[in-house]
PDB file of C-alpha atoms and ligand atoms in Angstrom:
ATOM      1  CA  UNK A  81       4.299 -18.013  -2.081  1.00  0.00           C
ATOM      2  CA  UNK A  82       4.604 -14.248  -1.877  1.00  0.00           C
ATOM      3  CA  UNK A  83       1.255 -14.203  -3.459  1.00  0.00           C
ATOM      4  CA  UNK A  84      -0.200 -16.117  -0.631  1.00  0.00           C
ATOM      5  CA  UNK A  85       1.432 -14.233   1.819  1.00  0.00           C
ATOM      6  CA  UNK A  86       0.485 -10.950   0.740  1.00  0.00           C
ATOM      7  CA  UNK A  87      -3.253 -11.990   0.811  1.00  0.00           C
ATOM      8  CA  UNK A  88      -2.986 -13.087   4.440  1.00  0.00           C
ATOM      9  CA  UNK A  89      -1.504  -9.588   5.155  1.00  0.00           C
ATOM     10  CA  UNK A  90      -4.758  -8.350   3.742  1.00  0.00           C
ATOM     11  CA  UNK A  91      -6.785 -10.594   5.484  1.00  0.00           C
ATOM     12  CA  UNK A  92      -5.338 -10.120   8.544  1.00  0.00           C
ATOM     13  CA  UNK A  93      -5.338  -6.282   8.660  1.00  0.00           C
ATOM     14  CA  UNK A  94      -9.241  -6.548   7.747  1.00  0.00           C
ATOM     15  CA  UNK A  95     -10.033  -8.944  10.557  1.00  0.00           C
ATOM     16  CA  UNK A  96      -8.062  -6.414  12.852  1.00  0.00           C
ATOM     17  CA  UNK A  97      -9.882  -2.984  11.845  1.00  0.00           C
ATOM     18  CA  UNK A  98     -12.922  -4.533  11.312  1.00  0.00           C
ATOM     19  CA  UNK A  99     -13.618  -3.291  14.910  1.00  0.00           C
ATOM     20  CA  UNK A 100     -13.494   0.522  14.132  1.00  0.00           C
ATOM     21  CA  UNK A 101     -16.863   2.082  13.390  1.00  0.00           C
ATOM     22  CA  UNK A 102     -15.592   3.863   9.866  1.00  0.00           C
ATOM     23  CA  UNK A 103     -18.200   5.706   8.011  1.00  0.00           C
ATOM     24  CA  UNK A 104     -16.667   4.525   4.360  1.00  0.00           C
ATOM     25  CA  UNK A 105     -19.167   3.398   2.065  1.00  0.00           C
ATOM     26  CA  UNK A 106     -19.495   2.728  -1.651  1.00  0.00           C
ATOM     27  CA  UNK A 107     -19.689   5.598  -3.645  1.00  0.00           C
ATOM     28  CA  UNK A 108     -17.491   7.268  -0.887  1.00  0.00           C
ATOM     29  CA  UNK A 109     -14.715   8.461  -2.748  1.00  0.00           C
ATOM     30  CA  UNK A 110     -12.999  11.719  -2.444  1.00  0.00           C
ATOM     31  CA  UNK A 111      -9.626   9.669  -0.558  1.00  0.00           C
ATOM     32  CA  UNK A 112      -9.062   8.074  -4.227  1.00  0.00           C
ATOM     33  CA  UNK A 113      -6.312   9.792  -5.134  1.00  0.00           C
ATOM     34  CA  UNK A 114      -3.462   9.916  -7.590  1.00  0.00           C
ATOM     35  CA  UNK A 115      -0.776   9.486  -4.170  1.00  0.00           C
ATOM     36  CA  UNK A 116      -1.391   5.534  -4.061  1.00  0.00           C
ATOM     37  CA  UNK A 117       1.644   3.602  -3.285  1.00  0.00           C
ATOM     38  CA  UNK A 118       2.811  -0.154  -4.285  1.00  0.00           C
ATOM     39  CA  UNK A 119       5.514  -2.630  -5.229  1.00  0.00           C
ATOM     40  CA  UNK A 120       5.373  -4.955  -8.538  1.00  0.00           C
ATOM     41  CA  UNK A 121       3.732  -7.566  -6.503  1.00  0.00           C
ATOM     42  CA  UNK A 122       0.635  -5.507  -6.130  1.00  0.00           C
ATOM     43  CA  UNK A 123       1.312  -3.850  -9.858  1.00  0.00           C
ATOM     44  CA  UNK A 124       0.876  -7.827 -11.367  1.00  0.00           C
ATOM     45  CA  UNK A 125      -1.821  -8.558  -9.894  1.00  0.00           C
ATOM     46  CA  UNK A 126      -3.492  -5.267 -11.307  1.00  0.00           C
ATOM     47  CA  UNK A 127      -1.980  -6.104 -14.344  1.00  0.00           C
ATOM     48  CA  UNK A 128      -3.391  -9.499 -13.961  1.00  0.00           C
ATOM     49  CA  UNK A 129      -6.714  -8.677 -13.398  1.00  0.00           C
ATOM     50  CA  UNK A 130      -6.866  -5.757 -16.204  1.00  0.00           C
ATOM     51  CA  UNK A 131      -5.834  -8.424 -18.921  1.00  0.00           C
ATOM     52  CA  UNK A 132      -8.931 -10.707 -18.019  1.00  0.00           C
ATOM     53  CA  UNK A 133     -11.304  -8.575 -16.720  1.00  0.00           C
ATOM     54  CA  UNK A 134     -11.065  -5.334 -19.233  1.00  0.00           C
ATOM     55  CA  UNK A 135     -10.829  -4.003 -22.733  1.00  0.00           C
ATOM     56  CA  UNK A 136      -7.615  -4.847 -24.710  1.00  0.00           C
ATOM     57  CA  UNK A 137      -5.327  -1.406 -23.866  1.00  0.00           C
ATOM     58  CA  UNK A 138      -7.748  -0.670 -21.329  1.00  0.00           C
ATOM     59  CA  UNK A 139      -4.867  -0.404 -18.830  1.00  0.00           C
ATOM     60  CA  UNK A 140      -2.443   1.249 -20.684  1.00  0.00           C
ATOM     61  CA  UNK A 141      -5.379   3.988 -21.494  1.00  0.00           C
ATOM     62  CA  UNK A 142      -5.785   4.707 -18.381  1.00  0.00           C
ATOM     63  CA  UNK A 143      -2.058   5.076 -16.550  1.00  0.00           C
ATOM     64  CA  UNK A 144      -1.465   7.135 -19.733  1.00  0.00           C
ATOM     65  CA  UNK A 145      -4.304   9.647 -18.728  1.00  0.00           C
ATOM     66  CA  UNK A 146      -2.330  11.732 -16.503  1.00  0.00           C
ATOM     67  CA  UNK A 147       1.327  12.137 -14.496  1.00  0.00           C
ATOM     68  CA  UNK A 148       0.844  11.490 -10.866  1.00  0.00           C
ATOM     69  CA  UNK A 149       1.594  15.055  -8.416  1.00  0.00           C
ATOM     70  CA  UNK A 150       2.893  13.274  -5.829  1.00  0.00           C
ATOM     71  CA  UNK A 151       5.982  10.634  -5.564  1.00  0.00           C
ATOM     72  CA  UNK A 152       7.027  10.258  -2.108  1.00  0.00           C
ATOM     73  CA  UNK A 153      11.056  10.776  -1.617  1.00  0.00           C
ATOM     74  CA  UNK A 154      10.971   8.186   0.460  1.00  0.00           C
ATOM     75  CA  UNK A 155       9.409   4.134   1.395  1.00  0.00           C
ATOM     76  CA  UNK A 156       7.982   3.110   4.433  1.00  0.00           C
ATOM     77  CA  UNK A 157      11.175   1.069   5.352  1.00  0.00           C
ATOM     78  CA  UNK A 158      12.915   3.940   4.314  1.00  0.00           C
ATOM     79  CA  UNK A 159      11.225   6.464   6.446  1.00  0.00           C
ATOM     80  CA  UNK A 160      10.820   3.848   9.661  1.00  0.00           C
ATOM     81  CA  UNK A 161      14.318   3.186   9.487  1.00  0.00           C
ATOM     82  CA  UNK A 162      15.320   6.718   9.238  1.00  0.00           C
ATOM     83  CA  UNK A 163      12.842   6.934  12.497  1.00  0.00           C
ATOM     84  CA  UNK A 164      14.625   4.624  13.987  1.00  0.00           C
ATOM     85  CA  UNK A 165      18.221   6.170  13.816  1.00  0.00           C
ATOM     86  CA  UNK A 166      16.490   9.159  15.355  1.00  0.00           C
ATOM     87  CA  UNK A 167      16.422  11.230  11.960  1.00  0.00           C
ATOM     88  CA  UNK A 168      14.043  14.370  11.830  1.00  0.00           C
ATOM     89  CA  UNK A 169      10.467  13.675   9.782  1.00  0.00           C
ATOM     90  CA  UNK A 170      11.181  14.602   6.080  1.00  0.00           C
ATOM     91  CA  UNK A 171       9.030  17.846   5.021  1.00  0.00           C
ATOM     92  CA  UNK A 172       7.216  16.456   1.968  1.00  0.00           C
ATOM     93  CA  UNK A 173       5.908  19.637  -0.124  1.00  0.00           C
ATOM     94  CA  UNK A 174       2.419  19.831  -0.287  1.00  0.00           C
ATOM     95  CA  UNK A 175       0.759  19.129  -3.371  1.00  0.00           C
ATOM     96  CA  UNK A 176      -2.300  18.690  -4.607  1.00  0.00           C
ATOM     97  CA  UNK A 177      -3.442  15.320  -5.630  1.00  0.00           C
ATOM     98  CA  UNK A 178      -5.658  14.590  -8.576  1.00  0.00           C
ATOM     99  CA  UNK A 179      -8.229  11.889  -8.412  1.00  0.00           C
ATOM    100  CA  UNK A 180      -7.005   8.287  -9.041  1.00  0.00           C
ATOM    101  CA  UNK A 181      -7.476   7.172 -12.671  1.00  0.00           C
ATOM    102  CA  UNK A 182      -9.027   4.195 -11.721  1.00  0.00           C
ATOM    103  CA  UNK A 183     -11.837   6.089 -10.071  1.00  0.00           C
ATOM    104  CA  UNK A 184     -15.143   5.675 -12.220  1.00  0.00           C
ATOM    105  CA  UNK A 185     -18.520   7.092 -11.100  1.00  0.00           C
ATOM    106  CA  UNK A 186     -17.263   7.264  -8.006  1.00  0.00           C
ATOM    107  CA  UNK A 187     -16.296   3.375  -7.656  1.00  0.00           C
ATOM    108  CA  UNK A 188     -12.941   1.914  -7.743  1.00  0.00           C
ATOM    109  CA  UNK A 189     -12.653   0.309 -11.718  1.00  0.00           C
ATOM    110  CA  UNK A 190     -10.050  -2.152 -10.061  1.00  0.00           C
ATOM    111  CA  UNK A 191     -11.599  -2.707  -6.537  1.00  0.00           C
ATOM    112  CA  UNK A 192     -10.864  -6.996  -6.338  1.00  0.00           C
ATOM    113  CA  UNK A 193      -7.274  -6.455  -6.643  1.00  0.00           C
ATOM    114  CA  UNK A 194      -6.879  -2.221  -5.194  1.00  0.00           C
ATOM    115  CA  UNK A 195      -3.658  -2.261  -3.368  1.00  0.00           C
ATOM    116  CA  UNK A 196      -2.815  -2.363   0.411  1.00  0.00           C
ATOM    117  CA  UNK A 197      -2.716   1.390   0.683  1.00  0.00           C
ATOM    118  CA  UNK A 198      -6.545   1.351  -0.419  1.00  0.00           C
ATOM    119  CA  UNK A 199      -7.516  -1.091   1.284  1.00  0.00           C
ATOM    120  CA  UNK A 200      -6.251   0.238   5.133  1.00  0.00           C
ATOM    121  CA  UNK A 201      -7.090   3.701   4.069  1.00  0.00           C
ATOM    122  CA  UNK A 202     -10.378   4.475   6.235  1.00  0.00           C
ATOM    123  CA  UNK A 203     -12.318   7.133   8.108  1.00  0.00           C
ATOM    124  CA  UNK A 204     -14.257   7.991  11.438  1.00  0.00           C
ATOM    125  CA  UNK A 205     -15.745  10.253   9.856  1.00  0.00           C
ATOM    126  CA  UNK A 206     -17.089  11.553   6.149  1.00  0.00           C
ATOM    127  CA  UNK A 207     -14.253  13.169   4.762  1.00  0.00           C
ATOM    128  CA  UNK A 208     -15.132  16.062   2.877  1.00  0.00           C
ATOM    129  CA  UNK A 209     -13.619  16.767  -0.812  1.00  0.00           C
ATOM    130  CA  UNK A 210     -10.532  17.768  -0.291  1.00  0.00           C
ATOM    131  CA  UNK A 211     -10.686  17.366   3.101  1.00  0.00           C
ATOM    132  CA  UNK A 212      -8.123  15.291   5.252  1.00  0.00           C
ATOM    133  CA  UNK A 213      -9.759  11.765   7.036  1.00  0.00           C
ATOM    134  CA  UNK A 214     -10.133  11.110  10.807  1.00  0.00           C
ATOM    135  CA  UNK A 215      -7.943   8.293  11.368  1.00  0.00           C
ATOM    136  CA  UNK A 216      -7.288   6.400  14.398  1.00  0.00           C
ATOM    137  CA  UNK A 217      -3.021   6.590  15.677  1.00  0.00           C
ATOM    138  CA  UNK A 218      -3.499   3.029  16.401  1.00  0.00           C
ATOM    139  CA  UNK A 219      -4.860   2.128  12.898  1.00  0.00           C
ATOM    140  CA  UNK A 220      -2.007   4.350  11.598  1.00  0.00           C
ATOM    141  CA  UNK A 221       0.562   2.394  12.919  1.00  0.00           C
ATOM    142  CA  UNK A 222      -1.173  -0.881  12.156  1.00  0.00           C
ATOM    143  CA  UNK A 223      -1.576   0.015   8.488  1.00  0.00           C
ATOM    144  CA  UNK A 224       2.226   1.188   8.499  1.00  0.00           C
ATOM    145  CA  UNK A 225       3.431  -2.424  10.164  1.00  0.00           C
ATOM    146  CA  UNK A 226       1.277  -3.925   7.603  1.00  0.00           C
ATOM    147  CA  UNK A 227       2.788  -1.322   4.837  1.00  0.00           C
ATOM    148  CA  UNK A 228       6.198  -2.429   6.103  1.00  0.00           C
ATOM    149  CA  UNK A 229       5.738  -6.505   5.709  1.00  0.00           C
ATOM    150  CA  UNK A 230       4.552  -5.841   2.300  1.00  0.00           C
ATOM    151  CA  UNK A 231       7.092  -3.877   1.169  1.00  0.00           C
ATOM    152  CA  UNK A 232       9.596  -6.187   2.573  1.00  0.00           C
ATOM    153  CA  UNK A 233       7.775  -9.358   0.546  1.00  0.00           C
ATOM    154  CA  UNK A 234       8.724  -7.393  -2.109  1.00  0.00           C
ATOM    155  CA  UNK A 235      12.206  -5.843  -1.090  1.00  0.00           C
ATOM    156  CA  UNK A 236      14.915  -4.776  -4.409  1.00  0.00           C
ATOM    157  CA  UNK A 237      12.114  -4.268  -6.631  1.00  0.00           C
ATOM    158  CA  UNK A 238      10.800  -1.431  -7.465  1.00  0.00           C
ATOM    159  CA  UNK A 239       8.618   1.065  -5.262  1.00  0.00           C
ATOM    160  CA  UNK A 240       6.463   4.234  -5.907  1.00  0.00           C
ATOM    161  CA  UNK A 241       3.399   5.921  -6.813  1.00  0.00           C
ATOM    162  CA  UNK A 242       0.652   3.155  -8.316  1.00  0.00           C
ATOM    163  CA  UNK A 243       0.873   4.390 -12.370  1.00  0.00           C
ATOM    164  CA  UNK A 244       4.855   4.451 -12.357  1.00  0.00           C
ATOM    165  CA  UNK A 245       5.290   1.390 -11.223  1.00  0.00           C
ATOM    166  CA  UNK A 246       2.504  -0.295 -13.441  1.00  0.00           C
ATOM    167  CA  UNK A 247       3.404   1.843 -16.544  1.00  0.00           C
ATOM    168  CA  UNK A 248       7.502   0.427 -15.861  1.00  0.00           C
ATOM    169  CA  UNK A 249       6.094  -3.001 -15.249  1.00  0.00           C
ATOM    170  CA  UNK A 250       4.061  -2.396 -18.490  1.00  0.00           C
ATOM    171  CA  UNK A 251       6.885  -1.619 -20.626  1.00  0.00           C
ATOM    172  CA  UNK A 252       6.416   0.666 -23.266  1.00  0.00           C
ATOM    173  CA  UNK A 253       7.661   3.808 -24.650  1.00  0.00           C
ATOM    174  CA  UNK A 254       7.482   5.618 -21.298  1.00  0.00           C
ATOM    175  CA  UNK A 255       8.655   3.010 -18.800  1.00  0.00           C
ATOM    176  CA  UNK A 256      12.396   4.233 -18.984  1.00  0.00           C
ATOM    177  CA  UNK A 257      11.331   7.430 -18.571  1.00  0.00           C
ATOM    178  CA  UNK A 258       9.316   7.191 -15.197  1.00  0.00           C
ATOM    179  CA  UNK A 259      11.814   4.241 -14.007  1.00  0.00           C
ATOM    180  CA  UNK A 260      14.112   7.132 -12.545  1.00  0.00           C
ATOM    181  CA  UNK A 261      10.617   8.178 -10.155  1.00  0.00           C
ATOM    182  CA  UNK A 262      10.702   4.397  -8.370  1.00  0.00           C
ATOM    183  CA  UNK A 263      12.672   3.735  -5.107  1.00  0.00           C
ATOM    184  CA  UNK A 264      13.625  -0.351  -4.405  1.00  0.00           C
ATOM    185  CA  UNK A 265      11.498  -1.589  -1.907  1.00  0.00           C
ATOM    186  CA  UNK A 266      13.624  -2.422   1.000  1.00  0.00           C
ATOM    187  CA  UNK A 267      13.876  -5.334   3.525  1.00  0.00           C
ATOM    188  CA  UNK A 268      12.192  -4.362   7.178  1.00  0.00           C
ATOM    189  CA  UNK A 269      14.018  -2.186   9.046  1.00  0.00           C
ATOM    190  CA  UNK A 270      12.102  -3.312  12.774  1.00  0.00           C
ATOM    191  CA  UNK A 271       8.844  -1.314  13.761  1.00  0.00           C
ATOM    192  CA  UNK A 272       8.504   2.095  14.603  1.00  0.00           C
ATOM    193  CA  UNK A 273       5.575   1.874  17.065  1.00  0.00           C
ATOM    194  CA  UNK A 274       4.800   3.831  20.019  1.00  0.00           C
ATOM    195  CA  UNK A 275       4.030   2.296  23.268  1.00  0.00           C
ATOM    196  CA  UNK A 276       1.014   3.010  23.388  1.00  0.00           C
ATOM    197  CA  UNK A 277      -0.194   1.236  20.307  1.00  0.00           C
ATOM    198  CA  UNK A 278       1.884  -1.629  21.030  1.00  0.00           C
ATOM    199  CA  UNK A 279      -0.169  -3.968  22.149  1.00  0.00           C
ATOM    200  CA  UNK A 280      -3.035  -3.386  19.921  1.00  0.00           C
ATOM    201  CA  UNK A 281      -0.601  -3.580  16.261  1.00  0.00           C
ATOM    202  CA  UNK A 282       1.726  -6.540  18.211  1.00  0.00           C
ATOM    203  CA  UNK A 283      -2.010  -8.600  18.071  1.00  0.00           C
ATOM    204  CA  UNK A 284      -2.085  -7.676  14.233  1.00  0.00           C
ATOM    205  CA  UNK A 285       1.335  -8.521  13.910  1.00  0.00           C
ATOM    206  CA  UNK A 286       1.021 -12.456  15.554  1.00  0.00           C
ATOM    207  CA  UNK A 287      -1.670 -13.223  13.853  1.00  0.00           C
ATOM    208  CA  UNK A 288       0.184 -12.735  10.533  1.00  0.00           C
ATOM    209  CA  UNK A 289       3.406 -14.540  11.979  1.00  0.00           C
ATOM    210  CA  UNK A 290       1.592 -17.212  13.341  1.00  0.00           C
ATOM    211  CA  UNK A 291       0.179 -18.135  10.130  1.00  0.00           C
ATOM    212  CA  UNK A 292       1.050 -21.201   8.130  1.00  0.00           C
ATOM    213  CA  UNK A 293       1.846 -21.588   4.735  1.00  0.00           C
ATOM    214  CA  UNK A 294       2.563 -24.711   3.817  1.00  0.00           C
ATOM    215  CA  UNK A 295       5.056 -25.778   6.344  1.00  0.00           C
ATOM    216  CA  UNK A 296       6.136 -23.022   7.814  1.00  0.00           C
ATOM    217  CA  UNK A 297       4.361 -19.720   9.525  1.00  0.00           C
ATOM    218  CA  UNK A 298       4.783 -16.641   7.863  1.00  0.00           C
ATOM    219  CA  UNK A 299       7.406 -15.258  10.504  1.00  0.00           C
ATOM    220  CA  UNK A 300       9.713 -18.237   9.368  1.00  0.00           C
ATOM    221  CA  UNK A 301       9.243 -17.024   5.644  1.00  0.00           C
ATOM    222  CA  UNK A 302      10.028 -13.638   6.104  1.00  0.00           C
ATOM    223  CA  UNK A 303      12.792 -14.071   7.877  1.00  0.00           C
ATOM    224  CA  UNK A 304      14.444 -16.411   5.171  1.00  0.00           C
ATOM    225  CA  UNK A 305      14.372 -19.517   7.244  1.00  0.00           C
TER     226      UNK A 305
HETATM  227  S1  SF4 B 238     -11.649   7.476   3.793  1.00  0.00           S
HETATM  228 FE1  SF4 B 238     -13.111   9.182   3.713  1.00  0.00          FE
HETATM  229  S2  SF4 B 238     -13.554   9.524   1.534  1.00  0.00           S
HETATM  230 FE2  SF4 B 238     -12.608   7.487   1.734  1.00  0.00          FE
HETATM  231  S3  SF4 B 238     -14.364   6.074   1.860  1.00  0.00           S
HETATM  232 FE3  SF4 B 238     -13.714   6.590   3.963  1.00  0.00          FE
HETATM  233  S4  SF4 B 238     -15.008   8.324   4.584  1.00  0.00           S
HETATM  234 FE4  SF4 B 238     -15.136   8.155   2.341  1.00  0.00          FE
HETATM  235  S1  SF4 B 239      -7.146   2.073  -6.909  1.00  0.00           S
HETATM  236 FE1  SF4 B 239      -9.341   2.125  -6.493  1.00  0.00          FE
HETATM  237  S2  SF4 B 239      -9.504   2.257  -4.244  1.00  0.00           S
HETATM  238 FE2  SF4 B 239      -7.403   2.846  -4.831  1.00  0.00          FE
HETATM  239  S3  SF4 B 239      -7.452   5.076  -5.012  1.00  0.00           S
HETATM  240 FE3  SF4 B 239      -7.826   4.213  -7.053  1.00  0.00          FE
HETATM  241  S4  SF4 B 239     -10.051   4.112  -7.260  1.00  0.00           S
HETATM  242 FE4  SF4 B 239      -9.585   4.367  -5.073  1.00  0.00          FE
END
């Protein structure tokens, strides 16, 4: 079930930005970074996909590769809800990220199954090595509702930066040790959306909800009923 419902997030968020002119291409490829996000649900299906689709070890090879230089201090229902109660932005310190390990020859080793925060991650324009993207606010805050619903499909699991939470799903020697760098995912705190943008993610947002699985839509589902 969650399974299904996490690929109708993705399909729905594609259907919604596939308005936006974005100049990313194949080959395109200096936003793969090490400061990817998921939950276990999305860290499976890698898994998943690595144990038919690569070398034996192939996986484990590459999370090994390198430590990630970012873990974010906080989730997305984390930081929305902390938005919410009127809380000040955390200051994150700047670091700088390394390339993703999954990154060969400038294509994504692991594109069928890349996480959400790939997949919504997008640009007006080229961006330039090291340089930030030009992202729309209103694709922002799409991509953050979307960010939200899939964290809460996976809510008191674990949470963080892509290689953690594959290398604790993993097991292994080092999973106890990077275990204390994952956050539990948390259930939806509401939406932290400007009025402005409202409209525009709200469309995004009833598409999902109105969506059937089975015998119920997806709003029914994620609200437990
Ligand atoms: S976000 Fe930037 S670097 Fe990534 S594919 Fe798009 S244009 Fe290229
Ligand atoms: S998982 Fe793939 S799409 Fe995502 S950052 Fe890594 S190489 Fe890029």
């Amino acid at each position: 079930m969650k399974e299904t419902i996490l690929d109708h997030i993705y399909l729905a968020f594609s259907r919604w930005s596939s308005a936006a002119n974005f100049a990313c291409r194949p080959g395109c490829a200096s936003c793969c970074t090490d400061n990817v996000t998921l939950t276990v649900l999305e860290a499976g299906r890698i898994a998943s996909y690595c144990h038919s689709e690569k070398p034996p070890d192939w996986l484990i090879g590459k999370i090994s590769l390198r430590e990630p230089a970012v873990r974010p201090s906080q989730t997305t229902n984390e930081y929305v809800e902390a938005i919410l109660a009127g809380e000040k932005e955390p200051q994150e310190p700047q670091k700088v990220c390394g390339s993703c390990v999954f990154l060969e020859s400038g294509l994504c080793s692991i594109y069928p199954v890349r996480p959400f925060s790939c997949r919504c991650f997008a640009s007006t324009t080229v961006c330039r090595p090291r340089g930030s993207a030009t992202v729309p606010d209103t694709h922002l805050y799409g991509a953050m509702a979307a960010m939200q619903l899939i964290e809460h499909l996976g809510q008191f699991d674990s949470w963080g930066n892509m290689t953690d939470v594959l290398a604790v799903t993993l097991g292994g020697d080092r999973a106890e040790a990077l275990r204390q760098h994952l956050r539990l995912a948390r259930p939806l705190p509401g939406f932290a959306i400007p009025e402005e943008h409202a409209d525009s993610v709200t469309r995004l947002l009833q598409m999902l909800f109105t969506t059937r699985v089975g015998t119920k839509t997806i709003e029914q589902i994620l609200n437990g009923r």
